[in-house]
PDB file of C-alpha atoms in Angstrom:
ATOM      1  CA  MET L 239      94.460 -12.301 -97.494  1.00  0.00           C
ATOM      2  CA  GLY L 240      93.588 -15.985 -97.028  1.00  0.00           C
ATOM      3  CA  LEU L 241      94.707 -18.880 -99.189  1.00  0.00           C
ATOM      4  CA  ASP L 242      91.256 -19.154-100.818  1.00  0.00           C
ATOM      5  CA  ARG L 243      91.495 -15.602-102.165  1.00  0.00           C
ATOM      6  CA  LEU L 244      95.087 -16.173-103.147  1.00  0.00           C
ATOM      7  CA  THR L 245      94.005 -19.271-105.055  1.00  0.00           C
ATOM      8  CA  THR L 246      91.363 -17.358-107.016  1.00  0.00           C
ATOM      9  CA  ARG L 247      93.711 -14.495-107.893  1.00  0.00           C
ATOM     10  CA  ARG L 248      96.720 -16.625-108.800  1.00  0.00           C
ATOM     11  CA  ALA L 249      95.199 -19.653-110.522  1.00  0.00           C
ATOM     12  CA  ALA L 250      94.916 -17.865-113.855  1.00  0.00           C
ATOM     13  CA  ILE L 251      98.548 -16.754-113.669  1.00  0.00           C
ATOM     14  CA  LYS L 252      99.818 -20.252-112.992  1.00  0.00           C
ATOM     15  CA  ASP L 253      97.621 -21.800-115.671  1.00  0.00           C
ATOM     16  CA  MET L 254      99.051 -19.592-118.421  1.00  0.00           C
ATOM     17  CA  GLY L 255     102.155 -20.645-120.246  1.00  0.00           C
ATOM     18  CA  LYS L 256     102.989 -23.704-118.152  1.00  0.00           C
ATOM     19  CA  ALA L 257     105.527 -25.914-119.837  1.00  0.00           C
ATOM     20  CA  GLY L 258     105.391 -29.508-118.729  1.00  0.00           C
ATOM     21  CA  LEU L 259     104.425 -30.212-115.143  1.00  0.00           C
ATOM     22  CA  ALA L 260     101.532 -28.819-113.129  1.00  0.00           C
ATOM     23  CA  ILE L 261     102.819 -29.820-109.710  1.00  0.00           C
ATOM     24  CA  VAL L 262     101.923 -26.829-107.576  1.00  0.00           C
ATOM     25  CA  VAL L 263      98.476 -25.251-107.502  1.00  0.00           C
ATOM     26  CA  PHE L 264      97.499 -22.760-104.830  1.00  0.00           C
ATOM     27  CA  GLY L 265      94.788 -23.729-102.378  1.00  0.00           C
ATOM     28  CA  THR L 266      93.038 -27.071-102.365  1.00  0.00           C
ATOM     29  CA  ALA L 267      91.815 -26.978-105.955  1.00  0.00           C
ATOM     30  CA  CYS L 268      94.732 -29.125-107.057  1.00  0.00           C
ATOM     31  CA  THR L 269      94.539 -31.696-109.810  1.00  0.00           C
ATOM     32  CA  SER L 270      96.202 -34.991-108.957  1.00  0.00           C
ATOM     33  CA  GLU L 271      96.565 -38.364-110.535  1.00  0.00           C
ATOM     34  CA  PRO L 272      94.033 -41.082-109.713  1.00  0.00           C
ATOM     35  CA  GLY L 273      94.551 -42.438-106.249  1.00  0.00           C
ATOM     36  CA  SER L 274      96.662 -39.515-105.050  1.00  0.00           C
ATOM     37  CA  THR L 275      95.816 -37.030-102.325  1.00  0.00           C
ATOM     38  CA  THR L 276      96.284 -33.265-102.252  1.00  0.00           C
ATOM     39  CA  LEU L 277      96.919 -30.717 -99.538  1.00  0.00           C
ATOM     40  CA  ALA L 278      96.999 -27.020-100.416  1.00  0.00           C
ATOM     41  CA  GLY L 279      98.979 -27.486-103.564  1.00  0.00           C
ATOM     42  CA  VAL L 280     100.960 -30.473-102.330  1.00  0.00           C
ATOM     43  CA  THR L 281     100.374 -33.853-103.966  1.00  0.00           C
ATOM     44  CA  SER L 282     101.404 -37.102-102.394  1.00  0.00           C
ATOM     45  CA  THR L 283     102.348 -38.692-105.712  1.00  0.00           C
ATOM     46  CA  VAL L 284     105.862 -38.537-107.132  1.00  0.00           C
ATOM     47  CA  PRO L 285     106.101 -37.843-110.897  1.00  0.00           C
ATOM     48  CA  GLY L 286     107.604 -40.455-113.153  1.00  0.00           C
ATOM     49  CA  ASP L 287     110.676 -40.437-115.307  1.00  0.00           C
ATOM     50  CA  ASP L 288     109.370 -37.759-117.651  1.00  0.00           C
ATOM     51  CA  SER L 289     109.806 -35.097-114.967  1.00  0.00           C
ATOM     52  CA  THR L 290     113.421 -35.539-113.967  1.00  0.00           C
ATOM     53  CA  THR L 291     116.737 -36.833-115.122  1.00  0.00           C
ATOM     54  CA  SER L 292     120.255 -37.186-113.809  1.00  0.00           C
ATOM     55  CA  VAL L 293     122.413 -34.096-113.583  1.00  0.00           C
ATOM     56  CA  GLY L 294     125.248 -33.518-116.026  1.00  0.00           C
ATOM     57  CA  VAL L 295     128.130 -31.035-116.024  1.00  0.00           C
ATOM     58  CA  THR L 296     128.731 -28.644-113.121  1.00  0.00           C
ATOM     59  CA  SER L 297     129.826 -25.041-113.678  1.00  0.00           C
ATOM     60  CA  THR L 298     130.501 -22.111-111.352  1.00  0.00           C
ATOM     61  CA  THR L 299     129.847 -18.407-111.980  1.00  0.00           C
ATOM     62  CA  ALA L 300     130.060 -15.467-109.562  1.00  0.00           C
ATOM     63  CA  GLY L 301     129.153 -17.225-106.348  1.00  0.00           C
ATOM     64  CA  SER L 302     126.682 -19.655-107.874  1.00  0.00           C
ATOM     65  CA  THR L 303     127.068 -23.233-109.042  1.00  0.00           C
ATOM     66  CA  SER L 304     124.853 -24.730-111.712  1.00  0.00           C
ATOM     67  CA  THR L 305     124.517 -27.979-113.604  1.00  0.00           C
ATOM     68  CA  THR L 306     123.557 -28.720-117.169  1.00  0.00           C
ATOM     69  CA  SER L 307     121.640 -31.717-118.435  1.00  0.00           C
ATOM     70  CA  PRO L 308     121.863 -32.924-122.041  1.00  0.00           C
ATOM     71  CA  ASN L 309     118.136 -33.685-121.988  1.00  0.00           C
ATOM     72  CA  GLY L 310     117.155 -30.264-120.632  1.00  0.00           C
ATOM     73  CA  GLN L 311     115.223 -31.699-117.685  1.00  0.00           C
ATOM     74  CA  THR L 312     115.900 -31.433-113.946  1.00  0.00           C
ATOM     75  CA  GLN L 313     119.006 -29.433-113.111  1.00  0.00           C
ATOM     76  CA  TRP L 314     120.221 -27.646-109.993  1.00  0.00           C
ATOM     77  CA  ALA L 315     121.945 -24.394-109.186  1.00  0.00           C
ATOM     78  CA  ARG L 316     123.550 -23.242-105.949  1.00  0.00           C
ATOM     79  CA  ALA L 317     123.344 -19.706-104.626  1.00  0.00           C
ATOM     80  CA  ASN L 318     126.438 -19.513-102.424  1.00  0.00           C
ATOM     81  CA  LEU L 319     125.506 -16.929 -99.801  1.00  0.00           C
ATOM     82  CA  GLY L 320     128.756 -17.167 -97.858  1.00  0.00           C
ATOM     83  CA  PHE L 321     128.241 -19.345 -94.817  1.00  0.00           C
ATOM     84  CA  VAL L 322     124.986 -20.816 -96.113  1.00  0.00           C
ATOM     85  CA  SER L 323     123.570 -21.877 -99.469  1.00  0.00           C
ATOM     86  CA  ALA L 324     120.187 -21.859-101.179  1.00  0.00           C
ATOM     87  CA  TYR L 325     119.412 -24.195-104.063  1.00  0.00           C
ATOM     88  CA  ILE L 326     117.380 -23.956-107.247  1.00  0.00           C
ATOM     89  CA  LEU L 327     115.996 -27.116-108.842  1.00  0.00           C
ATOM     90  CA  TYR L 328     114.540 -26.423-112.266  1.00  0.00           C
ATOM     91  CA  ARG L 329     113.034 -28.011-115.342  1.00  0.00           C
ATOM     92  CA  ASN L 330     110.850 -26.875-118.255  1.00  0.00           C
ATOM     93  CA  ASN L 331     111.405 -23.193-117.365  1.00  0.00           C
ATOM     94  CA  GLU L 332     109.984 -23.696-113.868  1.00  0.00           C
ATOM     95  CA  ALA L 333     111.946 -23.797-110.623  1.00  0.00           C
ATOM     96  CA  ALA L 334     111.718 -24.676-106.964  1.00  0.00           C
ATOM     97  CA  LEU L 335     113.810 -22.601-104.575  1.00  0.00           C
ATOM     98  CA  VAL L 336     114.939 -24.546-101.518  1.00  0.00           C
ATOM     99  CA  ASP L 337     115.686 -22.081 -98.690  1.00  0.00           C
ATOM    100  CA  THR L 338     115.998 -18.313 -98.969  1.00  0.00           C
ATOM    101  CA  GLY L 339     119.174 -17.662 -96.977  1.00  0.00           C
ATOM    102  CA  GLN L 340     119.671 -14.898 -94.489  1.00  0.00           C
ATOM    103  CA  ALA L 341     117.852 -11.563 -94.617  1.00  0.00           C
ATOM    104  CA  GLY L 342     118.888  -9.598 -97.680  1.00  0.00           C
ATOM    105  CA  ALA L 343     119.925 -12.635 -99.735  1.00  0.00           C
ATOM    106  CA  GLU L 344     117.269 -12.196-102.399  1.00  0.00           C
ATOM    107  CA  GLY L 345     119.660 -10.312-104.700  1.00  0.00           C
ATOM    108  CA  ASP L 346     122.179 -13.151-104.683  1.00  0.00           C
ATOM    109  CA  ILE L 347     119.413 -15.673-105.309  1.00  0.00           C
ATOM    110  CA  GLU L 348     118.193 -13.585-108.228  1.00  0.00           C
ATOM    111  CA  ALA L 349     121.728 -13.592-109.638  1.00  0.00           C
ATOM    112  CA  ALA L 350     121.831 -17.393-109.373  1.00  0.00           C
ATOM    113  CA  LEU L 351     118.502 -17.614-111.195  1.00  0.00           C
ATOM    114  CA  ASP L 352     119.830 -15.326-113.897  1.00  0.00           C
ATOM    115  CA  THR L 353     122.920 -17.508-114.302  1.00  0.00           C
ATOM    116  CA  VAL L 354     120.709 -20.379-115.486  1.00  0.00           C
ATOM    117  CA  GLY L 355     118.441 -18.173-117.567  1.00  0.00           C
ATOM    118  CA  LEU L 356     115.545 -17.957-115.139  1.00  0.00           C
ATOM    119  CA  GLY L 357     113.794 -15.194-113.220  1.00  0.00           C
ATOM    120  CA  TRP L 358     111.469 -14.874-110.268  1.00  0.00           C
ATOM    121  CA  ASP L 359     108.497 -15.579-112.500  1.00  0.00           C
ATOM    122  CA  SER L 360     109.915 -19.078-113.069  1.00  0.00           C
ATOM    123  CA  VAL L 361     109.816 -19.945-109.351  1.00  0.00           C
ATOM    124  CA  THR L 362     106.660 -21.927-108.644  1.00  0.00           C
ATOM    125  CA  SER L 363     107.624 -23.302-105.215  1.00  0.00           C
ATOM    126  CA  VAL L 364     109.677 -22.008-102.291  1.00  0.00           C
ATOM    127  CA  ILE L 365     110.580 -24.715 -99.779  1.00  0.00           C
ATOM    128  CA  LEU L 366     112.028 -23.824 -96.387  1.00  0.00           C
ATOM    129  CA  THR L 367     113.961 -26.723 -94.869  1.00  0.00           C
ATOM    130  CA  HIS L 368     113.581 -25.252 -91.385  1.00  0.00           C
ATOM    131  CA  LYS L 369     112.832 -22.173 -89.322  1.00  0.00           C
ATOM    132  CA  HIS L 370     116.308 -20.703 -88.700  1.00  0.00           C
ATOM    133  CA  GLY L 371     116.987 -17.199 -89.955  1.00  0.00           C
ATOM    134  CA  ASP L 372     119.907 -18.200 -92.169  1.00  0.00           C
ATOM    135  CA  HIS L 373     117.525 -20.398 -94.174  1.00  0.00           C
ATOM    136  CA  ALA L 374     114.251 -18.484 -93.940  1.00  0.00           C
ATOM    137  CA  GLY L 375     115.521 -14.936 -93.430  1.00  0.00           C
ATOM    138  CA  SER L 376     114.638 -13.704 -96.923  1.00  0.00           C
ATOM    139  CA  ALA L 377     111.300 -15.516 -97.131  1.00  0.00           C
ATOM    140  CA  MET L 378     109.272 -12.313 -96.916  1.00  0.00           C
ATOM    141  CA  ALA L 379     111.264 -10.612 -99.664  1.00  0.00           C
ATOM    142  CA  VAL L 380     111.186 -13.726-101.845  1.00  0.00           C
ATOM    143  CA  ALA L 381     107.407 -13.970-101.415  1.00  0.00           C
ATOM    144  CA  GLY L 382     107.100 -10.517-102.948  1.00  0.00           C
ATOM    145  CA  LEU L 383     109.366 -11.392-105.885  1.00  0.00           C
ATOM    146  CA  ALA L 384     108.355 -14.974-106.705  1.00  0.00           C
ATOM    147  CA  THR L 385     104.708 -14.044-107.201  1.00  0.00           C
ATOM    148  CA  ASN L 386     103.824 -17.309-108.972  1.00  0.00           C
ATOM    149  CA  SER L 387     104.875 -19.372-105.976  1.00  0.00           C
ATOM    150  CA  ASN L 388     103.728 -20.515-102.583  1.00  0.00           C
ATOM    151  CA  ILE L 389     105.975 -21.210 -99.592  1.00  0.00           C
ATOM    152  CA  TYR L 390     106.199 -24.633 -97.961  1.00  0.00           C
ATOM    153  CA  VAL L 391     107.640 -25.627 -94.588  1.00  0.00           C
ATOM    154  CA  GLY L 392     107.718 -28.722 -92.398  1.00  0.00           C
ATOM    155  CA  GLU L 393     104.680 -28.963 -90.153  1.00  0.00           C
ATOM    156  CA  GLY L 394     106.768 -28.859 -86.967  1.00  0.00           C
ATOM    157  CA  ASP L 395     108.244 -25.446 -87.822  1.00  0.00           C
ATOM    158  CA  LEU L 396     105.084 -23.838 -89.173  1.00  0.00           C
ATOM    159  CA  ALA L 397     104.152 -21.987 -85.995  1.00  0.00           C
ATOM    160  CA  ALA L 398     107.702 -20.737 -85.449  1.00  0.00           C
ATOM    161  CA  ILE L 399     107.892 -19.201 -88.923  1.00  0.00           C
ATOM    162  CA  GLY L 400     104.428 -17.731 -88.686  1.00  0.00           C
ATOM    163  CA  PRO L 401     102.513 -16.022 -91.498  1.00  0.00           C
ATOM    164  CA  ILE L 402     104.444 -14.578 -94.416  1.00  0.00           C
ATOM    165  CA  GLU L 403     102.655 -11.808 -96.270  1.00  0.00           C
ATOM    166  CA  SER L 404     104.229  -9.623 -98.918  1.00  0.00           C
ATOM    167  CA  ASP L 405     103.060  -6.269-100.245  1.00  0.00           C
ATOM    168  CA  ASP L 406     101.110  -7.949-103.039  1.00  0.00           C
ATOM    169  CA  GLY L 407      99.265 -10.249-100.666  1.00  0.00           C
ATOM    170  CA  THR L 408     101.258 -13.436-101.006  1.00  0.00           C
ATOM    171  CA  GLN L 409     100.569 -15.454 -97.887  1.00  0.00           C
ATOM    172  CA  GLY L 410     101.830 -18.688 -96.394  1.00  0.00           C
ATOM    173  CA  PRO L 411     103.508 -20.870 -95.618  1.00  0.00           C
ATOM    174  CA  VAL L 412     101.744 -24.167 -96.252  1.00  0.00           C
ATOM    175  CA  SER L 413     102.838 -27.075 -94.063  1.00  0.00           C
ATOM    176  CA  VAL L 414     104.076 -30.349 -95.561  1.00  0.00           C
ATOM    177  CA  ARG L 415     104.672 -33.768 -94.048  1.00  0.00           C
ATOM    178  CA  ASP L 416     106.574 -36.960 -94.745  1.00  0.00           C
ATOM    179  CA  GLY L 417     105.814 -38.317 -98.208  1.00  0.00           C
ATOM    180  CA  ASP L 418     104.252 -35.152 -99.623  1.00  0.00           C
ATOM    181  CA  SER L 419     105.564 -33.965-102.973  1.00  0.00           C
ATOM    182  CA  VAL L 420     106.220 -30.397-104.062  1.00  0.00           C
ATOM    183  CA  PHE L 421     107.502 -29.737-107.596  1.00  0.00           C
ATOM    184  CA  GLY L 422     108.118 -33.467-107.887  1.00  0.00           C
ATOM    185  CA  LEU L 423     110.394 -33.399-104.837  1.00  0.00           C
ATOM    186  CA  GLU L 424     109.586 -35.909-102.111  1.00  0.00           C
ATOM    187  CA  VAL L 425     109.381 -34.380 -98.645  1.00  0.00           C
ATOM    188  CA  ILE L 426     111.302 -36.318 -95.986  1.00  0.00           C
ATOM    189  CA  GLU L 427     110.813 -35.268 -92.380  1.00  0.00           C
ATOM    190  CA  THR L 428     114.293 -35.024 -90.817  1.00  0.00           C
ATOM    191  CA  PRO L 429     113.723 -33.481 -87.366  1.00  0.00           C
ATOM    192  CA  GLY L 430     116.346 -32.938 -84.715  1.00  0.00           C
ATOM    193  CA  HIS L 431     118.066 -29.780 -85.870  1.00  0.00           C
ATOM    194  CA  THR L 432     114.613 -28.255 -85.431  1.00  0.00           C
ATOM    195  CA  PRO L 433     111.273 -30.007 -84.815  1.00  0.00           C
ATOM    196  CA  GLY L 434     110.087 -29.341 -88.364  1.00  0.00           C
ATOM    197  CA  SER L 435     113.297 -29.810 -90.338  1.00  0.00           C
ATOM    198  CA  ILE L 436     112.721 -31.399 -93.731  1.00  0.00           C
ATOM    199  CA  SER L 437     114.825 -32.617 -96.612  1.00  0.00           C
ATOM    200  CA  VAL L 438     113.615 -33.007-100.192  1.00  0.00           C
ATOM    201  CA  LEU L 439     114.554 -35.706-102.682  1.00  0.00           C
ATOM    202  CA  ASP L 440     114.341 -35.911-106.443  1.00  0.00           C
ATOM    203  CA  ARG L 441     114.391 -39.692-106.790  1.00  0.00           C
ATOM    204  CA  THR L 442     114.918 -39.848-110.532  1.00  0.00           C
ATOM    205  CA  ALA L 443     117.645 -37.237-110.707  1.00  0.00           C
ATOM    206  CA  GLY L 444     119.244 -38.639-107.552  1.00  0.00           C
ATOM    207  CA  ILE L 445     119.410 -35.261-105.806  1.00  0.00           C
ATOM    208  CA  LEU L 446     118.903 -34.877-102.045  1.00  0.00           C
ATOM    209  CA  VAL L 447     118.629 -31.368-100.593  1.00  0.00           C
ATOM    210  CA  ALA L 448     119.319 -31.963 -96.906  1.00  0.00           C
ATOM    211  CA  GLY L 449     119.018 -28.492 -95.386  1.00  0.00           C
ATOM    212  CA  ASP L 450     120.815 -28.658 -92.035  1.00  0.00           C
ATOM    213  CA  ALA L 451     120.087 -32.327 -91.356  1.00  0.00           C
ATOM    214  CA  MET L 452     123.709 -32.756 -92.460  1.00  0.00           C
ATOM    215  CA  ASN L 453     126.637 -30.528 -93.335  1.00  0.00           C
ATOM    216  CA  THR L 454     130.093 -30.897 -94.833  1.00  0.00           C
ATOM    217  CA  THR L 455     133.485 -29.668 -93.660  1.00  0.00           C
ATOM    218  CA  SER L 456     136.505 -30.165 -95.938  1.00  0.00           C
ATOM    219  CA  GLY L 457     134.413 -32.671 -97.871  1.00  0.00           C
ATOM    220  CA  ALA L 458     133.484 -34.753 -94.802  1.00  0.00           C
ATOM    221  CA  LEU L 459     129.794 -35.293 -94.115  1.00  0.00           C
ATOM    222  CA  ALA L 460     128.495 -34.775 -90.561  1.00  0.00           C
ATOM    223  CA  SER L 461     125.197 -34.924 -88.705  1.00  0.00           C
ATOM    224  CA  ALA L 462     123.505 -31.831 -87.297  1.00  0.00           C
ATOM    225  CA  SER L 463     124.264 -33.328 -83.876  1.00  0.00           C
ATOM    226  CA  GLY L 464     127.851 -32.179 -84.408  1.00  0.00           C
ATOM    227  CA  ASN L 465     126.597 -28.613 -83.840  1.00  0.00           C
ATOM    228  CA  PRO L 466     124.798 -28.998 -80.508  1.00  0.00           C
ATOM    229  CA  GLN L 467     124.505 -25.257 -79.945  1.00  0.00           C
ATOM    230  CA  PHE L 468     122.204 -25.018 -82.967  1.00  0.00           C
ATOM    231  CA  THR L 469     120.455 -28.412 -82.821  1.00  0.00           C
ATOM    232  CA  GLU L 470     117.476 -28.952 -80.553  1.00  0.00           C
ATOM    233  CA  ASP L 471     117.462 -32.755 -80.285  1.00  0.00           C
ATOM    234  CA  LEU L 472     120.812 -34.475 -80.912  1.00  0.00           C
ATOM    235  CA  ALA L 473     119.500 -38.047 -80.792  1.00  0.00           C
ATOM    236  CA  LEU L 474     116.689 -37.219 -83.185  1.00  0.00           C
ATOM    237  CA  ALA L 475     119.149 -35.507 -85.535  1.00  0.00           C
ATOM    238  CA  ASP L 476     121.210 -38.706 -85.735  1.00  0.00           C
ATOM    239  CA  ALA L 477     118.059 -40.750 -86.265  1.00  0.00           C
ATOM    240  CA  SER L 478     117.237 -38.509 -89.228  1.00  0.00           C
ATOM    241  CA  VAL L 479     120.617 -39.273 -90.793  1.00  0.00           C
ATOM    242  CA  ARG L 480     119.903 -42.975 -90.432  1.00  0.00           C
ATOM    243  CA  LYS L 481     116.516 -42.389 -92.052  1.00  0.00           C
ATOM    244  CA  LEU L 482     118.133 -40.665 -95.032  1.00  0.00           C
ATOM    245  CA  ALA L 483     120.469 -43.629 -95.400  1.00  0.00           C
ATOM    246  CA  GLY L 484     117.445 -45.616 -96.538  1.00  0.00           C
ATOM    247  CA  PHE L 485     117.109 -43.633 -99.764  1.00  0.00           C
ATOM    248  CA  ASP L 486     119.089 -43.718-103.012  1.00  0.00           C
ATOM    249  CA  PHE L 487     120.698 -40.576-104.439  1.00  0.00           C
ATOM    250  CA  GLU L 488     123.938 -39.468-106.043  1.00  0.00           C
ATOM    251  CA  ILE L 489     124.124 -35.797-105.030  1.00  0.00           C
ATOM    252  CA  VAL L 490     123.748 -34.280-101.548  1.00  0.00           C
ATOM    253  CA  LEU L 491     123.143 -30.527-101.383  1.00  0.00           C
ATOM    254  CA  VAL L 492     123.716 -29.231 -97.852  1.00  0.00           C
ATOM    255  CA  GLY L 493     122.956 -25.886 -96.271  1.00  0.00           C
ATOM    256  CA  HIS L 494     126.477 -25.446 -94.912  1.00  0.00           C
ATOM    257  CA  GLY L 495     129.554 -26.689 -96.707  1.00  0.00           C
ATOM    258  CA  GLU L 496     130.259 -27.961-100.188  1.00  0.00           C
ATOM    259  CA  PRO L 497     127.796 -30.270-101.961  1.00  0.00           C
ATOM    260  CA  ILE L 498     128.626 -33.930-102.450  1.00  0.00           C
ATOM    261  CA  LEU L 499     128.443 -34.521-106.190  1.00  0.00           C
ATOM    262  CA  THR L 500     129.002 -38.283-106.423  1.00  0.00           C
ATOM    263  CA  GLY L 501     128.354 -41.290-104.212  1.00  0.00           C
ATOM    264  CA  GLY L 502     125.940 -39.452-101.955  1.00  0.00           C
ATOM    265  CA  SER L 503     124.110 -42.524-100.679  1.00  0.00           C
ATOM    266  CA  ASP L 504     127.386 -44.230 -99.841  1.00  0.00           C
ATOM    267  CA  GLU L 505     128.529 -41.180 -97.883  1.00  0.00           C
ATOM    268  CA  VAL L 506     125.296 -41.003 -95.902  1.00  0.00           C
ATOM    269  CA  ASN L 507     125.318 -44.746 -95.248  1.00  0.00           C
ATOM    270  CA  ALA L 508     128.862 -44.512 -93.910  1.00  0.00           C
ATOM    271  CA  LEU L 509     127.894 -41.617 -91.655  1.00  0.00           C
ATOM    272  CA  ALA L 510     124.842 -43.502 -90.385  1.00  0.00           C
ATOM    273  CA  GLU L 511     127.047 -46.476 -89.514  1.00  0.00           C
ATOM    274  CA  ASP L 512     129.435 -44.202 -87.628  1.00  0.00           C
ATOM    275  CA  LEU L 513     126.544 -42.783 -85.617  1.00  0.00           C
ATOM    276  CA  GLY L 514     125.461 -46.270 -84.557  1.00  0.00           C
ATOM    277  CA  ALA L 515     121.989 -47.546 -83.729  1.00  0.00           C
TER     278      ALA L 515
END
């Protein structure tokens, strides 16, 4: 099933009961603000302050970590899958899932959704930070569960991931590039770990989801170049860290290791300085 047919079949579902934002629309029939551009459900504009807010209190339950916001807007939850994590960013009863973990992780992700009072029907976007199996391994299963969503991946990893088609006909992924926006999250190309590695940033909430562009060990932030056996271009990986140092954020959510909950920009700037020019 092509994206055009998927658009026709799913548009009615996504148009019913939407609370708040209409960021993701399947296919190219996407409504955008004046002066913006669209690409298969991806808009290049970043929503304003009404879409996001800073994160409040952090709590942990049964392998997942979640945050609460007094204003009920953008919050995040972590599905701790052991050696890797997936993240849920949510607002107005809709959610974006960033990474799907290893094969068979869909049950743990569902539990994390349940912890914050959401289900698969709330997931309107699935974003894969890169092609590796510990981040995209459950993409097929998730496609069959999150039936209101489409799957997005960095353009450089699109061919490696290949088509994803579930039993109900969900098909993707859709490629995204630097500056695109999905669910109000700005796509930042951060290649090096893989050619198509991406990070996503919620500017207003100050949340960066870095995938494997960076990781933490005992609270210390490191570049993907520190794992040369898994990183395809070490110099490019370090350049991506320096690129991320140009953005402002408070929280850094990494694929491997514990999240950085305060002073994220300062931590990344310090790492970029250590890596040199």
